[in-house]
Amino acid sequence: MNATTMPVPAQSALVILIPEVESLVKAFRDHYDPSAAAGVPAHVTLLYPFKPPYELTAEVLATLRDLFSQQPGFTVTFQDFQEFPDVLYLAPSPAEPFRQLTELLANRYPETPPYGGAFTEIIPHLTLAQAGAAQPLDEIAAKFREVASTSLPIQAQVDMVSLLDNTSGQWRLRAQFALGRAQPSG
């Protein structure tokens, strides 16, 4: 077996699903984001990769439930889109609650660093497109700007964390964990 035929081990991820943006981003994600074709809805990743699915025991799920129940829910706005090299994304505002949840998870599960430790800075984002050789990112961004100009900003209430796994070859919802009560603002 060579590298191209090696089976990819099943993975899991902790994400915040953002259904409020799905109607705006679905066509772009379906066309330009491979995770959409693999069954992942619009989301902001908290921790990927998380544990292999066979390690998601009742004890791990109970720990996650307790951990998230102690964290407040929050409201987020998606107004601006930005770029990483080869990735177009919607930037959440505020980003700090996402970053805090990721740091909380990384501290609790140091064996599963965000993005496998590939990046030193946590930048919460909702991926719209990954550029390929067929179309440069600036062209994709121009198309999205045209479509999104009348739809942004979009506000969403964040009150749930979702655990996804791809044991079946497609990503699917495995569990959800409620965040605690939102803190009053001001």
One Martini backbone bead per residue (centre of mass of N, CA, C, O) as a GRO file, in nm:
protein
  186
    1MET     BB    1   0.096   0.036   0.023
    2ASN     BB    2   0.039   0.361  -0.035
    3ALA     BB    3  -0.032   0.687   0.039
    4THR     BB    4  -0.295   0.688  -0.154
    5THR     BB    5  -0.417   0.402  -0.007
    6MET     BB    6  -0.430   0.486   0.267
    7PRO     BB    7  -0.605   0.486   0.534
    8VAL     BB    8  -0.804   0.701   0.708
    9PRO     BB    9  -0.846   0.784   1.008
   10ALA     BB   10  -1.062   0.838   1.227
   11GLN     BB   11  -1.239   1.132   1.339
   12SER     BB   12  -1.268   1.432   1.541
   13ALA     BB   13  -1.485   1.720   1.637
   14LEU     BB   14  -1.508   2.053   1.770
   15VAL     BB   15  -1.802   2.253   1.715
   16ILE     BB   16  -1.972   2.541   1.575
   17LEU     BB   17  -2.271   2.579   1.461
   18ILE     BB   18  -2.397   2.800   1.171
   19PRO     BB   19  -2.705   2.823   1.036
   20GLU     BB   20  -2.741   3.133   0.964
   21VAL     BB   21  -2.519   3.103   0.706
   22GLU     BB   22  -2.591   2.873   0.508
   23SER     BB   23  -2.745   3.019   0.272
   24LEU     BB   24  -2.493   3.191   0.191
   25VAL     BB   25  -2.247   2.952   0.186
   26LYS     BB   26  -2.320   2.682   0.045
   27ALA     BB   27  -2.230   2.719  -0.253
   28PHE     BB   28  -1.933   2.772  -0.185
   29ARG     BB   29  -1.872   2.523  -0.016
   30ASP     BB   30  -1.958   2.307  -0.223
   31HIS     BB   31  -1.731   2.410  -0.432
   32TYR     BB   32  -1.464   2.506  -0.218
   33ASP     BB   33  -1.527   2.290   0.031
   34PRO     BB   34  -1.456   1.970   0.121
   35SER     BB   35  -1.617   1.952   0.394
   36ALA     BB   36  -1.901   1.974   0.274
   37ALA     BB   37  -1.890   1.703   0.111
   38ALA     BB   38  -1.833   1.550   0.403
   39GLY     BB   39  -2.079   1.690   0.599
   40VAL     BB   40  -2.002   1.988   0.680
   41PRO     BB   41  -2.119   2.243   0.819
   42ALA     BB   42  -2.140   2.540   0.918
   43HIS     BB   43  -1.840   2.655   1.101
   44VAL     BB   44  -1.654   2.658   1.411
   45THR     BB   45  -1.358   2.564   1.524
   46LEU     BB   46  -1.216   2.428   1.821
   47LEU     BB   47  -1.133   2.099   1.774
   48TYR     BB   48  -0.873   1.988   1.546
   49PRO     BB   49  -0.813   1.714   1.627
   50PHE     BB   50  -0.944   1.494   1.820
   51LYS     BB   51  -1.049   1.214   1.904
   52PRO     BB   52  -1.084   0.913   1.848
   53PRO     BB   53  -1.384   0.759   1.837
   54TYR     BB   54  -1.297   0.513   2.032
   55GLU     BB   55  -1.239   0.747   2.273
   56LEU     BB   56  -1.556   0.820   2.305
   57THR     BB   57  -1.655   0.808   2.596
   58ALA     BB   58  -1.861   0.856   2.856
   59GLU     BB   59  -1.648   1.018   3.010
   60VAL     BB   60  -1.582   1.226   2.794
   61LEU     BB   61  -1.871   1.332   2.756
   62ALA     BB   62  -1.906   1.425   3.052
   63THR     BB   63  -1.673   1.626   3.054
   64LEU     BB   64  -1.780   1.805   2.829
   65ARG     BB   65  -2.050   1.877   2.952
   66ASP     BB   66  -1.929   2.016   3.202
   67LEU     BB   67  -1.743   2.220   3.068
   68PHE     BB   68  -1.967   2.370   2.894
   69SER     BB   69  -2.173   2.441   3.129
   70GLN     BB   70  -1.949   2.666   3.239
   71GLN     BB   71  -2.007   2.816   2.971
   72PRO     BB   72  -2.098   3.079   2.799
   73GLY     BB   73  -2.296   3.212   2.602
   74PHE     BB   74  -2.326   3.379   2.268
   75THR     BB   75  -2.285   3.649   2.049
   76VAL     BB   76  -2.251   3.665   1.688
   77THR     BB   77  -2.075   3.823   1.413
   78PHE     BB   78  -2.098   3.831   1.050
   79GLN     BB   79  -1.916   4.063   0.822
   80ASP     BB   80  -1.629   3.958   0.757
   81PHE     BB   81  -1.386   3.882   0.514
   82GLN     BB   82  -1.102   3.664   0.489
   83GLU     BB   83  -0.745   3.563   0.471
   84PHE     BB   84  -0.564   3.299   0.396
   85PRO     BB   85  -0.373   3.093   0.264
   86ASP     BB   86  -0.614   2.953   0.053
   87VAL     BB   87  -0.838   3.108   0.247
   88LEU     BB   88  -1.180   3.174   0.289
   89TYR     BB   89  -1.339   3.383   0.550
   90LEU     BB   90  -1.533   3.421   0.826
   91ALA     BB   91  -1.540   3.664   1.080
   92PRO     BB   92  -1.576   3.666   1.407
   93SER     BB   93  -1.788   3.881   1.627
   94PRO     BB   94  -1.645   3.782   1.854
   95ALA     BB   95  -1.348   3.574   1.896
   96GLU     BB   96  -1.280   3.511   2.196
   97PRO     BB   97  -1.479   3.280   2.277
   98PHE     BB   98  -1.351   3.073   2.087
   99ARG     BB   99  -1.065   3.087   2.197
  100GLN     BB  100  -1.136   3.004   2.488
  101LEU     BB  101  -1.248   2.725   2.418
  102THR     BB  102  -0.992   2.617   2.286
  103GLU     BB  103  -0.806   2.655   2.531
  104LEU     BB  104  -0.965   2.477   2.722
  105LEU     BB  105  -0.931   2.217   2.554
  106ALA     BB  106  -0.618   2.218   2.531
  107ASN     BB  107  -0.578   2.197   2.841
  108ARG     BB  108  -0.748   1.930   2.884
  109TYR     BB  109  -0.623   1.824   2.579
  110PRO     BB  110  -0.294   1.815   2.502
  111GLU     BB  111  -0.300   1.568   2.289
  112THR     BB  112  -0.506   1.787   2.119
  113PRO     BB  113  -0.415   2.005   1.927
  114PRO     BB  114  -0.477   2.246   1.733
  115TYR     BB  115  -0.427   2.129   1.425
  116GLY     BB  116  -0.187   1.949   1.539
  117GLY     BB  117   0.011   2.215   1.580
  118ALA     BB  118   0.042   2.395   1.306
  119PHE     BB  119  -0.048   2.643   1.491
  120THR     BB  120   0.006   2.919   1.712
  121GLU     BB  121  -0.256   3.063   1.622
  122ILE     BB  122  -0.582   3.152   1.711
  123ILE     BB  123  -0.830   3.163   1.436
  124PRO     BB  124  -1.131   3.225   1.409
  125HIS     BB  125  -1.344   3.045   1.162
  126LEU     BB  126  -1.538   3.042   0.845
  127THR     BB  127  -1.528   2.846   0.589
  128LEU     BB  128  -1.570   2.900   0.231
  129ALA     BB  129  -1.272   2.859   0.092
  130GLN     BB  130  -1.050   2.667  -0.120
  131ALA     BB  131  -0.797   2.705  -0.306
  132GLY     BB  132  -0.718   2.638  -0.640
  133ALA     BB  133  -0.593   2.607  -0.953
  134ALA     BB  134  -0.867   2.692  -1.100
  135GLN     BB  135  -0.903   2.927  -0.860
  136PRO     BB  136  -0.847   3.211  -0.733
  137LEU     BB  137  -0.913   3.373  -0.440
  138ASP     BB  138  -0.987   3.656  -0.556
  139GLU     BB  139  -1.225   3.550  -0.728
  140ILE     BB  140  -1.390   3.429  -0.501
  141ALA     BB  141  -1.413   3.690  -0.333
  142ALA     BB  142  -1.566   3.855  -0.546
  143LYS     BB  143  -1.814   3.672  -0.555
  144PHE     BB  144  -1.886   3.691  -0.256
  145ARG     BB  145  -1.918   3.996  -0.232
  146GLU     BB  146  -2.161   4.012  -0.421
  147VAL     BB  147  -2.351   3.819  -0.258
  148ALA     BB  148  -2.300   3.949   0.049
  149SER     BB  149  -2.373   4.259   0.048
  150THR     BB  150  -2.694   4.199   0.145
  151SER     BB  151  -2.635   3.985   0.407
  152LEU     BB  152  -2.446   4.157   0.562
  153PRO     BB  153  -2.493   4.096   0.860
  154ILE     BB  154  -2.467   3.807   1.083
  155GLN     BB  155  -2.646   3.666   1.347
  156ALA     BB  156  -2.556   3.457   1.639
  157GLN     BB  157  -2.637   3.201   1.862
  158VAL     BB  158  -2.430   3.060   2.117
  159ASP     BB  159  -2.526   2.724   2.284
  160MET     BB  160  -2.344   2.504   2.119
  161VAL     BB  161  -2.165   2.195   2.103
  162SER     BB  162  -2.015   1.989   1.852
  163LEU     BB  163  -1.978   1.642   1.780
  164LEU     BB  164  -1.775   1.502   1.535
  165ASP     BB  165  -1.766   1.225   1.293
  166ASN     BB  166  -1.591   0.986   1.040
  167THR     BB  167  -1.648   0.673   1.051
  168SER     BB  168  -1.835   0.651   0.775
  169GLY     BB  169  -1.681   0.893   0.584
  170GLN     BB  170  -1.877   1.088   0.715
  171TRP     BB  171  -1.985   1.351   0.865
  172ARG     BB  172  -2.123   1.345   1.204
  173LEU     BB  173  -2.336   1.360   1.459
  174ARG     BB  174  -2.275   1.265   1.803
  175ALA     BB  175  -2.286   1.540   1.985
  176GLN     BB  176  -2.421   1.766   2.239
  177PHE     BB  177  -2.337   2.086   2.409
  178ALA     BB  178  -2.428   2.294   2.650
  179LEU     BB  179  -2.419   2.602   2.730
  180GLY     BB  180  -2.433   2.823   2.939
  181ARG     BB  181  -2.524   3.105   3.044
  182ALA     BB  182  -2.549   3.407   2.950
  183GLN     BB  183  -2.395   3.698   2.986
  184PRO     BB  184  -2.446   3.996   3.077
  185SER     BB  185  -2.437   4.296   2.929
  186GLY     BB  186  -2.284   4.579   3.083
   0.00000   0.00000   0.00000
